Coordinates of C-alpha atoms in Angstrom, one line a residue:
M18 CA 36.9 123.8 88.3
N19 CA 36.4 121.8 85.0
Q20 CA 32.9 120.2 84.8
R21 CA 33.1 117.2 82.9
S22 CA 29.9 116.0 81.3
I23 CA 29.4 113.3 78.2
L24 CA 27.5 113.8 75.3
F25 CA 25.8 110.6 73.8
D26 CA 23.8 109.1 71.1
T27 CA 22.8 105.3 70.2
E28 CA 21.5 103.7 67.2
T29 CA 19.1 100.7 67.6
T30 CA 16.9 98.2 65.8
G31 CA 13.6 99.8 66.5
V32 CA 11.8 102.3 68.9
D33 CA 10.8 100.1 72.3
P34 CA 13.1 97.9 74.2
D35 CA 10.0 96.6 76.0
K36 CA 9.4 94.7 72.7
G37 CA 13.0 93.4 72.3
D38 CA 14.7 96.2 70.4
R39 CA 18.2 96.3 71.3
I40 CA 21.1 98.9 70.9
I41 CA 23.4 98.2 67.8
E42 CA 25.9 101.5 68.1
I43 CA 26.7 103.6 70.8
A44 CA 28.9 106.9 70.4
A45 CA 29.9 109.3 73.2
I46 CA 31.8 112.6 73.3
E47 CA 33.6 113.8 76.7
L48 CA 33.0 117.4 77.4
I49 CA 34.9 119.8 79.5
N50 CA 32.9 123.0 80.4
D51 CA 30.2 122.0 77.6
L52 CA 32.9 122.0 75.1
P53 CA 34.3 118.9 73.2
T54 CA 37.6 117.4 73.9
E55 CA 39.1 114.6 71.6
N56 CA 38.6 111.8 73.9
F57 CA 35.3 110.2 72.6
Y58 CA 34.1 106.0 72.9
H59 CA 32.7 104.3 69.7
V60 CA 31.1 100.7 69.6
L61 CA 29.5 98.9 66.9
V62 CA 27.2 96.0 69.2
D63 CA 25.9 92.6 68.0
P64 CA 22.0 92.8 69.2
E65 CA 21.7 88.9 69.0
R66 CA 18.4 89.5 66.7
D67 CA 17.6 90.6 63.7
I68 CA 17.5 94.4 62.2
P69 CA 14.5 95.3 60.6
I70 CA 14.8 96.4 57.4
E71 CA 13.1 100.1 58.6
A72 CA 15.6 100.7 61.1
T73 CA 18.5 100.1 58.7
R74 CA 16.7 102.6 56.1
V75 CA 17.3 105.3 59.0
H76 CA 21.0 104.5 60.4
G77 CA 22.5 102.4 57.3
I78 CA 23.2 99.4 59.6
K79 CA 22.8 95.6 58.3
I80 CA 23.3 92.8 60.8
E81 CA 26.0 91.8 58.0
D82 CA 27.7 94.5 59.3
L83 CA 27.6 93.4 63.0
K84 CA 29.1 90.1 62.3
G85 CA 32.1 89.3 64.9
K86 CA 31.0 92.5 67.0
P87 CA 30.8 92.5 71.0
K88 CA 27.7 91.8 72.9
F89 CA 26.4 94.4 75.2
K90 CA 27.5 92.8 77.9
E91 CA 31.1 92.4 76.7
I92 CA 31.0 96.4 76.5
A93 CA 29.0 97.4 79.4
D94 CA 31.9 97.7 82.0
D95 CA 34.2 100.0 79.3
F96 CA 31.0 102.0 78.9
L97 CA 30.3 102.5 82.0
E98 CA 33.8 103.5 82.8
F99 CA 34.0 106.2 80.1
I100 CA 30.8 107.9 81.5
Q101 CA 31.4 107.3 84.7
D102 CA 29.2 109.6 87.2
D103 CA 29.0 112.4 85.2
P104 CA 26.0 114.4 83.2
L105 CA 24.9 112.5 80.0
V106 CA 23.9 115.0 77.3
A107 CA 21.3 113.5 74.5
H108 CA 19.0 114.6 72.1
N109 CA 15.5 113.4 73.0
A110 CA 17.6 111.8 76.0
P111 CA 14.6 109.7 77.3
F112 CA 14.9 107.5 74.4
D113 CA 18.5 106.7 74.8
F114 CA 18.5 106.7 78.6
K115 CA 15.7 103.9 78.2
F116 CA 17.7 101.4 75.8
V117 CA 21.0 101.9 78.1
N118 CA 19.2 101.3 80.9
A119 CA 17.5 98.1 79.6
E120 CA 20.5 96.8 78.4
L121 CA 22.0 97.5 81.7
S122 CA 19.4 95.8 82.9
R123 CA 20.0 92.6 81.1
V124 CA 23.7 92.6 82.3
K125 CA 22.5 93.1 86.2
R126 CA 24.0 96.2 85.9
P127 CA 22.7 99.1 88.1
A128 CA 20.5 101.8 85.8
I129 CA 21.5 105.2 85.2
S130 CA 20.0 107.9 87.1
L131 CA 17.8 109.8 85.1
D132 CA 18.8 113.0 87.6
R133 CA 21.6 112.9 85.3
M134 CA 20.2 113.3 82.0
I135 CA 20.4 116.5 80.0
D136 CA 17.9 116.7 76.8
T137 CA 18.8 118.9 74.2
L138 CA 15.6 118.6 72.5
K139 CA 14.2 119.8 75.8
L140 CA 16.4 123.1 75.4
A141 CA 15.9 123.6 71.7
R142 CA 12.2 123.4 72.3
A143 CA 12.3 125.9 75.3
K144 CA 14.2 128.5 73.5
Y145 CA 12.4 127.8 70.0
P146 CA 8.7 127.0 70.7
L147 CA 7.3 127.1 67.4
S148 CA 10.0 125.9 65.4
P149 CA 11.1 122.5 64.6
N150 CA 13.8 121.2 66.8
S151 CA 15.1 117.9 65.3
L152 CA 19.1 117.8 65.3
D153 CA 18.6 118.1 61.1
A154 CA 16.5 121.2 61.8
L155 CA 18.8 122.6 64.5
C156 CA 21.9 122.3 62.3
R157 CA 20.2 124.0 59.4
R158 CA 19.1 126.9 62.3
F159 CA 23.1 127.3 63.4
S160 CA 24.5 126.9 59.6
I161 CA 26.3 123.4 60.8
D162 CA 27.5 121.3 57.8
L163 CA 25.0 118.2 57.4
S164 CA 26.4 117.0 54.1
A165 CA 28.2 114.0 55.8
R166 CA 24.7 112.8 57.2
T167 CA 23.1 110.7 54.8
T168 CA 21.9 108.4 57.2
H169 CA 21.6 108.3 61.2
N170 CA 25.0 107.4 62.6
A171 CA 25.8 107.7 66.3
L172 CA 29.3 109.1 66.3
L173 CA 28.5 111.7 63.7
D174 CA 25.2 112.6 65.2
C175 CA 27.2 113.4 68.4
Q176 CA 29.6 115.2 66.4
L177 CA 26.7 117.3 65.0
L178 CA 24.9 117.7 68.4
S179 CA 28.4 118.9 70.0
E180 CA 28.1 122.0 67.7
V181 CA 24.2 122.7 68.2
Y182 CA 24.7 122.1 72.0
I183 CA 27.6 125.1 71.9
Q184 CA 24.6 126.9 70.1
L185 CA 21.9 126.0 72.7
T186 CA 24.2 126.8 75.7
G187 CA 25.9 130.0 74.5
G188 CA 29.5 128.9 74.5
R189 CA 32.2 128.4 72.4
Q190 CA 33.6 125.6 70.5
R191 CA 37.3 125.0 70.7
G192 CA 37.0 122.8 67.6
L193 CA 36.5 118.7 67.6
G194 CA 38.3 116.5 64.9
F195 CA 39.3 112.9 64.9
S196 CA 42.7 111.4 63.5
N197 CA 43.2 108.7 61.1
E198 CA 44.2 106.5 63.4
D199 CA 40.7 107.1 65.6
S200 CA 38.7 106.9 62.3
E201 CA 40.6 103.1 61.5
K202 CA 39.5 102.1 64.9
T203 CA 36.1 102.8 64.0
G204 CA 35.9 101.6 60.4
K205 CA 34.6 105.1 59.4
V206 CA 35.7 108.3 58.3
Y207 CA 34.3 111.4 59.7
K208 CA 34.7 115.0 58.9
K209 CA 36.1 117.1 61.1
I210 CA 34.5 119.9 62.9
H211 CA 36.2 123.1 62.9
D212 CA 36.2 126.3 65.4
H213 CA 33.0 127.4 65.7
T214 CA 31.4 130.7 67.4
P215 CA 27.7 131.4 68.2
I216 CA 25.9 132.4 65.6
F217 CA 23.1 135.3 65.8
V218 CA 20.0 133.7 64.8
K219 CA 17.6 136.1 63.1
P220 CA 13.9 135.1 64.7
T221 CA 11.1 134.3 62.1
Q222 CA 8.0 136.5 61.7
Q223 CA 5.8 133.7 63.5
E224 CA 8.2 134.0 66.3
L225 CA 8.2 137.8 66.8
E226 CA 4.2 137.8 66.4
A227 CA 4.3 135.1 69.0
H228 CA 6.8 136.8 71.3
D229 CA 4.5 140.1 71.3
K230 CA 1.5 138.1 71.9
F231 CA 3.1 136.6 75.0
I232 CA 4.4 140.1 76.2
E233 CA 1.0 141.5 75.8
E234 CA -1.0 138.9 77.4
K235 CA 1.2 137.5 80.4
M236 CA 3.0 140.6 81.3
K237 CA 0.6 143.1 81.1
N238 CA 2.7 145.5 83.5
S239 CA 6.3 145.0 82.0
L240 CA 8.4 147.4 80.7
W241 CA 7.9 146.4 77.4
N242 CA 4.7 147.3 77.5
Q243 CA 5.4 150.8 79.0
K244 CA 4.9 153.7 76.2
D245 CA 7.3 156.4 76.0

């Protein structure tokens, strides 16, 4: 049976919805059995407030870029219809969940349950506890092309994260790309992600030493410590 999930990302006016920060961009990609399909959702949102220059430096979006864009209350139902009741994958997912739920609360919609959350940052930290695990760092670890990522961008970040997620879960990507028509809908052009197979990642010397220390201290009677 095919398992559907949604990988998503947001861009915002700041870091705290409790202090009035709002969502300005949402992107989401449908996954079937953890592999991306060509079905995606992308929208720019009028935050009904200003965008601090510090935030613009991160994602490159100015308030002028959002003139005439829909408010969250106008896209809420479309977004909820796209994600349905499926699991939701995001990098540093608590951040995105908090913003989405704050926006849903404003328009009197039920909050999204945290039980649906799959946090790729948490997965990466468990797998590579001694290494940087930002999206950029993980892309470099897995040799994923970062040349298009000059600023944060929700749809491009989703594309990159979909490749990272494949590596973290040990799967195989069938390929993901958006047609010219899709690009025209979003107003931007994105590079196609080609077929990608799992990459063997050689552990660093620091990681090897940490592994040996863990085995020695925590698994004294394990097979790894038995001598020939």
